[in-house]
mmCIF file with all atom_site columns, C-alpha atoms in Angstrom:
data_model
loop_
_atom_site.group_PDB
_atom_site.id
_atom_site.type_symbol
_atom_site.label_atom_id
_atom_site.label_alt_id
_atom_site.label_comp_id
_atom_site.label_asym_id
_atom_site.label_entity_id
_atom_site.label_seq_id
_atom_site.pdbx_PDB_ins_code
_atom_site.Cartn_x
_atom_site.Cartn_y
_atom_site.Cartn_z
_atom_site.occupancy
_atom_site.B_iso_or_equiv
_atom_site.pdbx_formal_charge
_atom_site.auth_seq_id
_atom_site.auth_comp_id
_atom_site.auth_asym_id
_atom_site.auth_atom_id
_atom_site.pdbx_PDB_model_num
ATOM 1   C CA . UNK A 1 1   ? 13.521 135.634 168.187 1.00 49.00 ? 265 UNK A CA 1
ATOM 2   C CA . UNK A 1 2   ? 14.056 131.842 167.998 1.00 49.00 ? 266 UNK A CA 1
ATOM 3   C CA . UNK A 1 3   ? 15.541 129.902 165.065 1.00 50.00 ? 267 UNK A CA 1
ATOM 4   C CA . UNK A 1 4   ? 14.374 126.393 164.143 1.00 51.00 ? 268 UNK A CA 1
ATOM 5   C CA . UNK A 1 5   ? 16.885 124.048 162.485 1.00 52.00 ? 269 UNK A CA 1
ATOM 6   C CA . UNK A 1 6   ? 15.573 121.101 160.551 1.00 52.00 ? 270 UNK A CA 1
ATOM 7   C CA . UNK A 1 7   ? 17.646 118.012 161.292 1.00 53.00 ? 271 UNK A CA 1
ATOM 8   C CA . UNK A 1 8   ? 19.052 115.952 158.496 1.00 51.00 ? 272 UNK A CA 1
ATOM 9   C CA . UNK A 1 9   ? 17.143 112.739 157.780 1.00 54.00 ? 273 UNK A CA 1
ATOM 10  C CA . UNK A 1 10  ? 18.282 109.815 159.882 1.00 51.00 ? 274 UNK A CA 1
ATOM 11  C CA . UNK A 1 11  ? 20.287 111.985 162.266 1.00 52.00 ? 275 UNK A CA 1
ATOM 12  C CA . UNK A 1 12  ? 19.057 113.240 165.638 1.00 51.00 ? 276 UNK A CA 1
ATOM 13  C CA . UNK A 1 13  ? 20.079 116.551 167.077 1.00 49.00 ? 277 UNK A CA 1
ATOM 14  C CA . UNK A 1 14  ? 21.268 116.227 170.633 1.00 52.00 ? 278 UNK A CA 1
ATOM 15  C CA . UNK A 1 15  ? 19.657 118.534 173.111 1.00 50.00 ? 279 UNK A CA 1
ATOM 16  C CA . UNK A 1 16  ? 21.392 120.983 175.282 1.00 52.00 ? 280 UNK A CA 1
ATOM 17  C CA . UNK A 1 17  ? 23.768 119.342 177.642 1.00 50.00 ? 281 UNK A CA 1
ATOM 18  C CA . UNK A 1 18  ? 23.363 115.997 175.869 1.00 51.00 ? 282 UNK A CA 1
ATOM 19  C CA . UNK A 1 19  ? 26.210 113.807 174.649 1.00 54.00 ? 283 UNK A CA 1
ATOM 20  C CA . UNK A 1 20  ? 27.936 114.443 171.248 1.00 54.00 ? 284 UNK A CA 1
ATOM 21  C CA . UNK A 1 21  ? 29.045 117.557 169.389 1.00 56.00 ? 285 UNK A CA 1
ATOM 22  C CA . UNK A 1 22  ? 27.079 120.257 167.721 1.00 60.00 ? 286 UNK A CA 1
ATOM 23  C CA . UNK A 1 23  ? 24.574 119.473 164.984 1.00 60.00 ? 287 UNK A CA 1
ATOM 24  C CA . UNK A 1 24  ? 25.816 119.163 161.356 1.00 61.00 ? 288 UNK A CA 1
ATOM 25  C CA . UNK A 1 25  ? 24.798 122.014 159.105 1.00 59.00 ? 289 UNK A CA 1
ATOM 26  C CA . UNK A 1 26  ? 22.540 121.001 156.181 1.00 60.00 ? 290 UNK A CA 1
ATOM 27  C CA . UNK A 1 27  ? 24.255 120.495 152.790 1.00 62.00 ? 291 UNK A CA 1
ATOM 28  C CA . UNK A 1 28  ? 23.563 122.908 150.004 1.00 56.00 ? 292 UNK A CA 1
ATOM 29  C CA . UNK A 1 29  ? 23.228 121.286 146.531 1.00 55.00 ? 293 UNK A CA 1
ATOM 30  C CA . UNK A 1 30  ? 24.192 123.524 143.683 1.00 59.00 ? 294 UNK A CA 1
ATOM 31  C CA . UNK A 1 31  ? 22.515 123.009 140.318 1.00 55.00 ? 295 UNK A CA 1
ATOM 32  C CA . UNK A 1 32  ? 24.801 122.740 137.250 1.00 57.00 ? 296 UNK A CA 1
ATOM 33  C CA . UNK A 1 33  ? 24.296 125.398 134.683 1.00 58.00 ? 297 UNK A CA 1
ATOM 34  C CA . UNK A 1 34  ? 23.283 123.992 131.315 1.00 58.00 ? 298 UNK A CA 1
ATOM 35  C CA . UNK A 1 35  ? 25.203 125.226 128.273 1.00 63.00 ? 299 UNK A CA 1
ATOM 36  C CA . UNK A 1 36  ? 22.935 125.001 125.199 1.00 64.00 ? 300 UNK A CA 1
ATOM 37  C CA . UNK A 1 37  ? 25.808 125.753 122.787 1.00 65.00 ? 301 UNK A CA 1
ATOM 38  C CA . UNK A 1 38  ? 27.932 122.815 124.016 1.00 63.00 ? 302 UNK A CA 1
ATOM 39  C CA . UNK A 1 39  ? 24.973 120.440 123.854 1.00 65.00 ? 303 UNK A CA 1
ATOM 40  C CA . UNK A 1 40  ? 24.198 121.505 120.289 1.00 67.00 ? 304 UNK A CA 1
ATOM 41  C CA . UNK A 1 41  ? 27.824 120.990 119.245 1.00 65.00 ? 305 UNK A CA 1
ATOM 42  C CA . UNK A 1 42  ? 27.856 117.477 120.729 1.00 68.00 ? 306 UNK A CA 1
ATOM 43  C CA . UNK A 1 43  ? 24.667 116.550 118.922 1.00 63.00 ? 307 UNK A CA 1
ATOM 44  C CA . UNK A 1 44  ? 26.089 117.881 115.642 1.00 64.00 ? 308 UNK A CA 1
ATOM 45  C CA . UNK A 1 45  ? 29.310 115.849 116.023 1.00 65.00 ? 309 UNK A CA 1
ATOM 46  C CA . UNK A 1 46  ? 27.388 112.666 116.759 1.00 70.00 ? 310 UNK A CA 1
ATOM 47  C CA . UNK A 1 47  ? 25.160 113.220 113.731 1.00 60.00 ? 311 UNK A CA 1
ATOM 48  C CA . UNK A 1 48  ? 28.167 113.899 111.480 1.00 59.00 ? 312 UNK A CA 1
ATOM 49  C CA . UNK A 1 49  ? 29.890 110.718 112.667 1.00 62.00 ? 313 UNK A CA 1
ATOM 50  C CA . UNK A 1 50  ? 26.793 108.656 111.997 1.00 59.00 ? 314 UNK A CA 1
ATOM 51  C CA . UNK A 1 51  ? 26.423 110.141 108.521 1.00 57.00 ? 315 UNK A CA 1
ATOM 52  C CA . UNK A 1 52  ? 30.072 109.432 107.672 1.00 59.00 ? 316 UNK A CA 1
ATOM 53  C CA . UNK A 1 53  ? 29.717 105.846 108.816 1.00 56.00 ? 317 UNK A CA 1
ATOM 54  C CA . UNK A 1 54  ? 26.572 105.403 106.756 1.00 52.00 ? 318 UNK A CA 1
ATOM 55  C CA . UNK A 1 55  ? 28.247 106.798 103.642 1.00 55.00 ? 319 UNK A CA 1
ATOM 56  C CA . UNK A 1 56  ? 31.288 104.556 104.148 1.00 53.00 ? 320 UNK A CA 1
ATOM 57  C CA . UNK A 1 57  ? 29.104 101.498 104.584 1.00 48.00 ? 321 UNK A CA 1
ATOM 58  C CA . UNK A 1 58  ? 27.115 102.366 101.482 1.00 48.00 ? 322 UNK A CA 1
ATOM 59  C CA . UNK A 1 59  ? 30.242 102.912 99.386  1.00 52.00 ? 323 UNK A CA 1
ATOM 60  C CA . UNK A 1 60  ? 31.877 99.686  100.532 1.00 52.00 ? 324 UNK A CA 1
ATOM 61  C CA . UNK A 1 61  ? 28.689 97.782  99.899  1.00 57.00 ? 325 UNK A CA 1
ATOM 62  C CA . UNK A 1 62  ? 28.475 98.743  96.230  1.00 77.00 ? 326 UNK A CA 1
ATOM 63  C CA . UNK A 1 63  ? 29.163 95.632  94.179  1.00 79.00 ? 327 UNK A CA 1
ATOM 64  C CA . UNK A 1 64  ? 29.827 95.075  90.505  1.00 80.00 ? 328 UNK A CA 1
ATOM 65  C CA . UNK A 1 65  ? 28.895 92.034  88.438  1.00 85.00 ? 329 UNK A CA 1
ATOM 66  C CA . UNK A 1 66  ? 32.150 90.841  86.842  1.00 86.00 ? 330 UNK A CA 1
ATOM 67  C CA . UNK A 1 67  ? 33.588 87.664  85.318  1.00 90.00 ? 331 UNK A CA 1
ATOM 68  C CA . UNK A 1 68  ? 35.857 85.206  87.117  1.00 91.00 ? 332 UNK A CA 1
ATOM 69  C CA . UNK A 1 69  ? 37.665 82.146  85.789  1.00 93.00 ? 333 UNK A CA 1
ATOM 70  C CA . UNK A 1 70  ? 36.216 78.843  87.041  1.00 93.00 ? 334 UNK A CA 1
ATOM 71  C CA . UNK A 1 71  ? 38.402 76.435  85.025  1.00 92.00 ? 335 UNK A CA 1
ATOM 72  C CA . UNK A 1 72  ? 42.071 76.561  84.100  1.00 90.00 ? 336 UNK A CA 1
ATOM 73  C CA . UNK A 1 73  ? 42.606 77.735  80.516  1.00 86.00 ? 337 UNK A CA 1
ATOM 74  C CA . UNK A 1 74  ? 46.066 77.234  78.942  1.00 77.00 ? 338 UNK A CA 1
ATOM 75  C CA . UNK A 1 75  ? 47.598 80.134  77.093  1.00 74.00 ? 339 UNK A CA 1
ATOM 76  C CA . UNK A 1 76  ? 46.492 80.221  73.464  1.00 72.00 ? 340 UNK A CA 1
ATOM 77  C CA . UNK A 1 77  ? 43.458 78.003  74.122  1.00 77.00 ? 341 UNK A CA 1
ATOM 78  C CA . UNK A 1 78  ? 39.968 79.099  73.116  1.00 83.00 ? 342 UNK A CA 1
ATOM 79  C CA . UNK A 1 79  ? 37.775 80.277  75.989  1.00 91.00 ? 343 UNK A CA 1
ATOM 80  C CA . UNK A 1 80  ? 34.538 78.338  76.417  1.00 91.00 ? 344 UNK A CA 1
ATOM 81  C CA . UNK A 1 81  ? 31.315 79.504  78.040  1.00 93.00 ? 345 UNK A CA 1
ATOM 82  C CA . UNK A 1 82  ? 31.857 77.112  80.973  1.00 93.00 ? 346 UNK A CA 1
ATOM 83  C CA . UNK A 1 83  ? 35.298 78.619  81.689  1.00 94.00 ? 347 UNK A CA 1
ATOM 84  C CA . UNK A 1 84  ? 33.778 81.848  83.002  1.00 94.00 ? 348 UNK A CA 1
ATOM 85  C CA . UNK A 1 85  ? 31.172 82.624  85.637  1.00 93.00 ? 349 UNK A CA 1
ATOM 86  C CA . UNK A 1 86  ? 29.638 85.806  87.094  1.00 91.00 ? 350 UNK A CA 1
ATOM 87  C CA . UNK A 1 87  ? 30.575 87.125  90.519  1.00 89.00 ? 351 UNK A CA 1
ATOM 88  C CA . UNK A 1 88  ? 29.394 90.122  92.527  1.00 84.00 ? 352 UNK A CA 1
ATOM 89  C CA . UNK A 1 89  ? 32.393 91.914  94.037  1.00 81.00 ? 353 UNK A CA 1
ATOM 90  C CA . UNK A 1 90  ? 33.160 95.240  95.690  1.00 79.00 ? 354 UNK A CA 1
ATOM 91  C CA . UNK A 1 91  ? 36.094 96.490  93.620  1.00 73.00 ? 355 UNK A CA 1
ATOM 92  C CA . UNK A 1 92  ? 38.488 99.388  93.895  1.00 75.00 ? 356 UNK A CA 1
ATOM 93  C CA . UNK A 1 93  ? 38.137 101.737 90.884  1.00 76.00 ? 357 UNK A CA 1
ATOM 94  C CA . UNK A 1 94  ? 41.764 100.994 89.979  1.00 79.00 ? 358 UNK A CA 1
ATOM 95  C CA . UNK A 1 95  ? 40.985 97.303  89.393  1.00 79.00 ? 359 UNK A CA 1
ATOM 96  C CA . UNK A 1 96  ? 40.346 96.490  85.736  1.00 83.00 ? 360 UNK A CA 1
ATOM 97  C CA . UNK A 1 97  ? 37.688 93.809  85.445  1.00 85.00 ? 361 UNK A CA 1
ATOM 98  C CA . UNK A 1 98  ? 35.422 92.479  82.697  1.00 87.00 ? 362 UNK A CA 1
ATOM 99  C CA . UNK A 1 99  ? 31.685 93.104  83.179  1.00 89.00 ? 363 UNK A CA 1
ATOM 100 C CA . UNK A 1 100 ? 29.338 90.131  82.963  1.00 88.00 ? 364 UNK A CA 1
ATOM 101 C CA . UNK A 1 101 ? 27.601 91.749  79.996  1.00 90.00 ? 365 UNK A CA 1
ATOM 102 C CA . UNK A 1 102 ? 30.714 91.131  77.851  1.00 90.00 ? 366 UNK A CA 1
ATOM 103 C CA . UNK A 1 103 ? 30.805 87.372  78.370  1.00 91.00 ? 367 UNK A CA 1
ATOM 104 C CA . UNK A 1 104 ? 29.356 86.571  74.958  1.00 91.00 ? 368 UNK A CA 1
ATOM 105 C CA . UNK A 1 105 ? 32.112 88.646  73.331  1.00 91.00 ? 369 UNK A CA 1
ATOM 106 C CA . UNK A 1 106 ? 34.881 86.700  75.062  1.00 90.00 ? 370 UNK A CA 1
ATOM 107 C CA . UNK A 1 107 ? 33.643 83.181  74.359  1.00 91.00 ? 371 UNK A CA 1
ATOM 108 C CA . UNK A 1 108 ? 35.640 81.865  71.419  1.00 89.00 ? 372 UNK A CA 1
ATOM 109 C CA . UNK A 1 109 ? 38.566 84.212  71.932  1.00 88.00 ? 373 UNK A CA 1
ATOM 110 C CA . UNK A 1 110 ? 41.902 82.931  73.227  1.00 84.00 ? 374 UNK A CA 1
ATOM 111 C CA . UNK A 1 111 ? 43.746 83.259  76.498  1.00 85.00 ? 375 UNK A CA 1
ATOM 112 C CA . UNK A 1 112 ? 46.696 85.628  76.143  1.00 80.00 ? 376 UNK A CA 1
ATOM 113 C CA . UNK A 1 113 ? 48.103 84.217  79.399  1.00 80.00 ? 377 UNK A CA 1
ATOM 114 C CA . UNK A 1 114 ? 47.418 81.101  81.422  1.00 81.00 ? 378 UNK A CA 1
ATOM 115 C CA . UNK A 1 115 ? 44.094 81.600  83.221  1.00 89.00 ? 379 UNK A CA 1
ATOM 116 C CA . UNK A 1 116 ? 43.764 80.044  86.663  1.00 90.00 ? 380 UNK A CA 1
ATOM 117 C CA . UNK A 1 117 ? 40.498 78.966  88.267  1.00 91.00 ? 381 UNK A CA 1
ATOM 118 C CA . UNK A 1 118 ? 39.271 81.396  90.901  1.00 90.00 ? 382 UNK A CA 1
ATOM 119 C CA . UNK A 1 119 ? 41.055 84.426  89.435  1.00 90.00 ? 383 UNK A CA 1
ATOM 120 C CA . UNK A 1 120 ? 39.375 87.660  88.404  1.00 89.00 ? 384 UNK A CA 1
ATOM 121 C CA . UNK A 1 121 ? 39.408 88.090  84.628  1.00 90.00 ? 385 UNK A CA 1
ATOM 122 C CA . UNK A 1 122 ? 40.962 91.294  83.293  1.00 88.00 ? 386 UNK A CA 1
ATOM 123 C CA . UNK A 1 123 ? 40.654 92.633  79.720  1.00 87.00 ? 387 UNK A CA 1
ATOM 124 C CA . UNK A 1 124 ? 44.363 92.176  78.938  1.00 87.00 ? 388 UNK A CA 1
ATOM 125 C CA . UNK A 1 125 ? 44.194 88.422  79.565  1.00 87.00 ? 389 UNK A CA 1
ATOM 126 C CA . UNK A 1 126 ? 42.072 87.759  76.492  1.00 88.00 ? 390 UNK A CA 1
ATOM 127 C CA . UNK A 1 127 ? 43.051 88.167  72.861  1.00 85.00 ? 391 UNK A CA 1
ATOM 128 C CA . UNK A 1 128 ? 41.459 87.534  69.501  1.00 83.00 ? 392 UNK A CA 1
ATOM 129 C CA . UNK A 1 129 ? 44.874 86.801  67.968  1.00 80.00 ? 393 UNK A CA 1
ATOM 130 C CA . UNK A 1 130 ? 45.943 83.149  67.895  1.00 77.00 ? 394 UNK A CA 1
ATOM 131 C CA . UNK A 1 131 ? 49.537 82.112  68.555  1.00 79.00 ? 395 UNK A CA 1
ATOM 132 C CA . UNK A 1 132 ? 49.155 79.681  65.647  1.00 83.00 ? 396 UNK A CA 1
ATOM 133 C CA . UNK A 1 133 ? 48.811 81.595  62.397  1.00 86.00 ? 397 UNK A CA 1
ATOM 134 C CA . UNK A 1 134 ? 47.231 80.417  59.190  1.00 86.00 ? 398 UNK A CA 1
ATOM 135 C CA . UNK A 1 135 ? 49.479 78.002  57.314  1.00 92.00 ? 399 UNK A CA 1
ATOM 136 C CA . UNK A 1 136 ? 51.314 76.848  60.461  1.00 93.00 ? 400 UNK A CA 1
ATOM 137 C CA . UNK A 1 137 ? 51.409 73.538  62.303  1.00 93.00 ? 401 UNK A CA 1
ATOM 138 C CA . UNK A 1 138 ? 52.022 72.773  65.971  1.00 93.00 ? 402 UNK A CA 1
ATOM 139 C CA . UNK A 1 139 ? 54.792 70.285  66.734  1.00 95.00 ? 403 UNK A CA 1
ATOM 140 C CA . UNK A 1 140 ? 55.596 68.965  70.198  1.00 94.00 ? 404 UNK A CA 1
ATOM 141 C CA . UNK A 1 141 ? 59.333 69.059  70.904  1.00 95.00 ? 405 UNK A CA 1
ATOM 142 C CA . UNK A 1 142 ? 60.536 66.854  73.783  1.00 95.00 ? 406 UNK A CA 1
ATOM 143 C CA . UNK A 1 143 ? 63.655 68.327  75.334  1.00 95.00 ? 407 UNK A CA 1
ATOM 144 C CA . UNK A 1 144 ? 66.001 67.228  78.082  1.00 94.00 ? 408 UNK A CA 1
ATOM 145 C CA . UNK A 1 145 ? 67.259 69.866  80.541  1.00 93.00 ? 409 UNK A CA 1
ATOM 146 C CA . UNK A 1 146 ? 70.530 70.024  78.567  1.00 93.00 ? 410 UNK A CA 1
ATOM 147 C CA . UNK A 1 147 ? 68.659 70.749  75.326  1.00 94.00 ? 411 UNK A CA 1
ATOM 148 C CA . UNK A 1 148 ? 66.990 73.994  76.341  1.00 92.00 ? 412 UNK A CA 1
ATOM 149 C CA . UNK A 1 149 ? 68.010 77.173  78.168  1.00 92.00 ? 413 UNK A CA 1
ATOM 150 C CA . UNK A 1 150 ? 67.753 77.533  81.921  1.00 90.00 ? 414 UNK A CA 1
ATOM 151 C CA . UNK A 1 151 ? 65.718 80.687  81.328  1.00 87.00 ? 415 UNK A CA 1
ATOM 152 C CA . UNK A 1 152 ? 61.982 80.262  81.564  1.00 83.00 ? 416 UNK A CA 1
ATOM 153 C CA . UNK A 1 153 ? 60.301 79.484  78.241  1.00 85.00 ? 417 UNK A CA 1
ATOM 154 C CA . UNK A 1 154 ? 56.904 81.157  77.876  1.00 81.00 ? 418 UNK A CA 1
ATOM 155 C CA . UNK A 1 155 ? 54.181 81.037  75.209  1.00 80.00 ? 419 UNK A CA 1
ATOM 156 C CA . UNK A 1 156 ? 54.589 83.673  72.525  1.00 81.00 ? 420 UNK A CA 1
ATOM 157 C CA . UNK A 1 157 ? 58.386 83.670  72.652  1.00 86.00 ? 421 UNK A CA 1
ATOM 158 C CA . UNK A 1 158 ? 60.379 83.338  69.452  1.00 91.00 ? 422 UNK A CA 1
ATOM 159 C CA . UNK A 1 159 ? 62.826 80.411  69.473  1.00 94.00 ? 423 UNK A CA 1
ATOM 160 C CA . UNK A 1 160 ? 65.163 78.578  67.138  1.00 95.00 ? 424 UNK A CA 1
ATOM 161 C CA . UNK A 1 161 ? 65.024 74.792  66.755  1.00 95.00 ? 425 UNK A CA 1
ATOM 162 C CA . UNK A 1 162 ? 68.584 73.611  66.161  1.00 94.00 ? 426 UNK A CA 1
ATOM 163 C CA . UNK A 1 163 ? 69.347 70.264  64.520  1.00 90.00 ? 427 UNK A CA 1
ATOM 164 C CA . UNK A 1 164 ? 72.290 68.654  66.271  1.00 87.00 ? 428 UNK A CA 1
ATOM 165 C CA . UNK A 1 165 ? 74.264 65.778  64.680  1.00 77.00 ? 429 UNK A CA 1
ATOM 166 C CA . UNK A 1 166 ? 74.093 62.479  66.494  1.00 66.00 ? 430 UNK A CA 1
ATOM 167 C CA . UNK A 1 167 ? 77.210 60.650  67.687  1.00 60.00 ? 431 UNK A CA 1
ATOM 168 C CA . UNK A 1 168 ? 77.420 58.330  64.644  1.00 62.00 ? 432 UNK A CA 1
ATOM 169 C CA . UNK A 1 169 ? 77.242 61.220  62.175  1.00 58.00 ? 433 UNK A CA 1
ATOM 170 C CA . UNK A 1 170 ? 79.902 63.163  64.060  1.00 56.00 ? 434 UNK A CA 1
ATOM 171 C CA . UNK A 1 171 ? 82.220 60.146  64.123  1.00 58.00 ? 435 UNK A CA 1
ATOM 172 C CA . UNK A 1 172 ? 81.753 59.498  60.403  1.00 56.00 ? 436 UNK A CA 1
ATOM 173 C CA . UNK A 1 173 ? 82.452 63.123  59.563  1.00 55.00 ? 437 UNK A CA 1
ATOM 174 C CA . UNK A 1 174 ? 85.613 63.048  61.666  1.00 59.00 ? 438 UNK A CA 1
ATOM 175 C CA . UNK A 1 175 ? 86.971 59.949  59.951  1.00 60.00 ? 439 UNK A CA 1
ATOM 176 C CA . UNK A 1 176 ? 86.312 61.426  56.528  1.00 56.00 ? 440 UNK A CA 1
ATOM 177 C CA . UNK A 1 177 ? 88.126 64.596  57.505  1.00 58.00 ? 441 UNK A CA 1
ATOM 178 C CA . UNK A 1 178 ? 85.070 66.681  56.826  1.00 57.00 ? 442 UNK A CA 1
ATOM 179 C CA . UNK A 1 179 ? 84.568 69.984  58.572  1.00 58.00 ? 443 UNK A CA 1
ATOM 180 C CA . UNK A 1 180 ? 81.096 70.147  60.041  1.00 60.00 ? 444 UNK A CA 1
ATOM 181 C CA . UNK A 1 181 ? 79.099 73.060  58.716  1.00 65.00 ? 445 UNK A CA 1
ATOM 182 C CA . UNK A 1 182 ? 76.738 75.328  60.592  1.00 76.00 ? 446 UNK A CA 1
ATOM 183 C CA . UNK A 1 183 ? 73.819 73.451  62.124  1.00 83.00 ? 447 UNK A CA 1
ATOM 184 C CA . UNK A 1 184 ? 70.424 73.884  60.569  1.00 88.00 ? 448 UNK A CA 1
ATOM 185 C CA . UNK A 1 185 ? 68.004 76.091  62.452  1.00 91.00 ? 449 UNK A CA 1
ATOM 186 C CA . UNK A 1 186 ? 64.252 76.559  62.192  1.00 95.00 ? 450 UNK A CA 1
ATOM 187 C CA . UNK A 1 187 ? 62.447 79.639  63.573  1.00 95.00 ? 451 UNK A CA 1
ATOM 188 C CA . UNK A 1 188 ? 59.385 78.816  65.665  1.00 95.00 ? 452 UNK A CA 1
ATOM 189 C CA . UNK A 1 189 ? 56.930 80.352  68.114  1.00 92.00 ? 453 UNK A CA 1
ATOM 190 C CA . UNK A 1 190 ? 56.262 78.791  71.490  1.00 90.00 ? 454 UNK A CA 1
ATOM 191 C CA . UNK A 1 191 ? 52.591 77.881  71.879  1.00 86.00 ? 455 UNK A CA 1
ATOM 192 C CA . UNK A 1 192 ? 52.624 75.970  75.165  1.00 84.00 ? 456 UNK A CA 1
ATOM 193 C CA . UNK A 1 193 ? 55.104 74.608  77.693  1.00 87.00 ? 457 UNK A CA 1
ATOM 194 C CA . UNK A 1 194 ? 54.457 71.383  79.569  1.00 89.00 ? 458 UNK A CA 1
ATOM 195 C CA . UNK A 1 195 ? 55.537 70.477  83.081  1.00 89.00 ? 459 UNK A CA 1
ATOM 196 C CA . UNK A 1 196 ? 58.897 68.684  83.481  1.00 92.00 ? 460 UNK A CA 1
ATOM 197 C CA . UNK A 1 197 ? 58.662 64.897  83.841  1.00 93.00 ? 461 UNK A CA 1
ATOM 198 C CA . UNK A 1 198 ? 59.361 63.924  87.481  1.00 93.00 ? 462 UNK A CA 1
ATOM 199 C CA . UNK A 1 199 ? 61.981 61.277  86.719  1.00 91.00 ? 463 UNK A CA 1
ATOM 200 C CA . UNK A 1 200 ? 63.807 62.646  83.667  1.00 93.00 ? 464 UNK A CA 1
ATOM 201 C CA . UNK A 1 201 ? 63.053 66.371  83.678  1.00 93.00 ? 465 UNK A CA 1
ATOM 202 C CA . UNK A 1 202 ? 62.034 66.165  80.024  1.00 94.00 ? 466 UNK A CA 1
ATOM 203 C CA . UNK A 1 203 ? 59.836 69.098  78.957  1.00 94.00 ? 467 UNK A CA 1
ATOM 204 C CA . UNK A 1 204 ? 57.518 69.069  75.965  1.00 95.00 ? 468 UNK A CA 1
ATOM 205 C CA . UNK A 1 205 ? 57.347 72.441  74.231  1.00 94.00 ? 469 UNK A CA 1
ATOM 206 C CA . UNK A 1 206 ? 54.668 72.971  71.594  1.00 93.00 ? 470 UNK A CA 1
ATOM 207 C CA . UNK A 1 207 ? 55.954 75.192  68.810  1.00 94.00 ? 471 UNK A CA 1
ATOM 208 C CA . UNK A 1 208 ? 54.283 76.638  65.720  1.00 94.00 ? 472 UNK A CA 1
ATOM 209 C CA . UNK A 1 209 ? 56.216 76.291  62.475  1.00 95.00 ? 473 UNK A CA 1
ATOM 210 C CA . UNK A 1 210 ? 55.317 76.632  58.791  1.00 95.00 ? 474 UNK A CA 1
ATOM 211 C CA . UNK A 1 211 ? 53.291 73.677  57.568  1.00 95.00 ? 475 UNK A CA 1
ATOM 212 C CA . UNK A 1 212 ? 56.065 72.610  55.186  1.00 95.00 ? 476 UNK A CA 1
ATOM 213 C CA . UNK A 1 213 ? 58.500 72.319  58.108  1.00 96.00 ? 477 UNK A CA 1
ATOM 214 C CA . UNK A 1 214 ? 56.155 70.453  60.432  1.00 95.00 ? 478 UNK A CA 1
ATOM 215 C CA . UNK A 1 215 ? 56.759 66.836  59.270  1.00 95.00 ? 479 UNK A CA 1
ATOM 216 C CA . UNK A 1 216 ? 60.567 67.160  58.958  1.00 94.00 ? 480 UNK A CA 1
ATOM 217 C CA . UNK A 1 217 ? 60.730 68.701  62.433  1.00 95.00 ? 481 UNK A CA 1
ATOM 218 C CA . UNK A 1 218 ? 58.631 65.906  63.924  1.00 95.00 ? 482 UNK A CA 1
ATOM 219 C CA . UNK A 1 219 ? 60.961 63.339  62.351  1.00 93.00 ? 483 UNK A CA 1
ATOM 220 C CA . UNK A 1 220 ? 63.977 65.148  63.761  1.00 92.00 ? 484 UNK A CA 1
ATOM 221 C CA . UNK A 1 221 ? 62.416 65.310  67.211  1.00 93.00 ? 485 UNK A CA 1
ATOM 222 C CA . UNK A 1 222 ? 61.988 61.533  67.156  1.00 92.00 ? 486 UNK A CA 1
ATOM 223 C CA . UNK A 1 223 ? 65.781 61.094  66.891  1.00 91.00 ? 487 UNK A CA 1
ATOM 224 C CA . UNK A 1 224 ? 66.438 63.328  69.881  1.00 90.00 ? 488 UNK A CA 1
ATOM 225 C CA . UNK A 1 225 ? 69.125 65.211  67.893  1.00 91.00 ? 489 UNK A CA 1
ATOM 226 C CA . UNK A 1 226 ? 67.643 68.606  68.527  1.00 92.00 ? 490 UNK A CA 1
ATOM 227 C CA . UNK A 1 227 ? 67.990 71.631  70.804  1.00 94.00 ? 491 UNK A CA 1
ATOM 228 C CA . UNK A 1 228 ? 66.082 74.824  71.480  1.00 95.00 ? 492 UNK A CA 1
ATOM 229 C CA . UNK A 1 229 ? 67.539 78.290  71.899  1.00 94.00 ? 493 UNK A CA 1
ATOM 230 C CA . UNK A 1 230 ? 65.894 81.642  72.511  1.00 91.00 ? 494 UNK A CA 1
ATOM 231 C CA . UNK A 1 231 ? 65.814 84.040  69.592  1.00 84.00 ? 495 UNK A CA 1
ATOM 232 C CA . UNK A 1 232 ? 66.703 87.706  69.932  1.00 75.00 ? 496 UNK A CA 1
ATOM 233 C CA . UNK A 1 233 ? 64.135 90.309  70.929  1.00 61.00 ? 497 UNK A CA 1
ATOM 234 C CA . UNK A 1 234 ? 63.267 91.185  67.336  1.00 56.00 ? 498 UNK A CA 1
ATOM 235 C CA . UNK A 1 235 ? 62.760 87.498  66.461  1.00 46.00 ? 499 UNK A CA 1
ATOM 236 C CA . UNK A 1 236 ? 65.794 87.268  64.181  1.00 48.00 ? 500 UNK A CA 1
#
């Protein structure tokens, strides 16, 4: 019985007694066994990853219409319609913002803190209570750095306006042998604080005082014989 060997493509089989070695045996290609369970698991993982990504994209894309400040509003000032504008933002649930629907409620109320343009408005930054009460007047007190504390003065703080004797009064009292009494003080509430003057460092502090004390305080401020001190926590 004779056996016929099929030569590999592109390779000749030398005949008996011819040059070269023996013929190369044909290669056997094994087929990989498919595992349906592994394929199904891979498909399930890919689908789960795509679903998670879609849910994350949807959640991050949810936006809320809220109010932002578009113009600076000093503390205690009334909020105008043009001070606020709507914005659509994706916010964390922990962020407290004011919905656009409440804009009409806020117009006319006052800023509890200084509002800066571009900032997100939060409910605690707006108040319906004015720093200037009925029967009070606002007086601007110009103070040199030596006439006020180094501590930061902020709107809403309780202060005492102290009348200080000028040099001529002190000299006259000394010659007469008089013992100077306790300086006069006037309780007040800080309404606004200006920026220090570049050359002198003078700061103008607006304070609210009873209407009967407004004119005398303004006259005293004009002399420069005045100082400001912080009152205690309870305002006494």
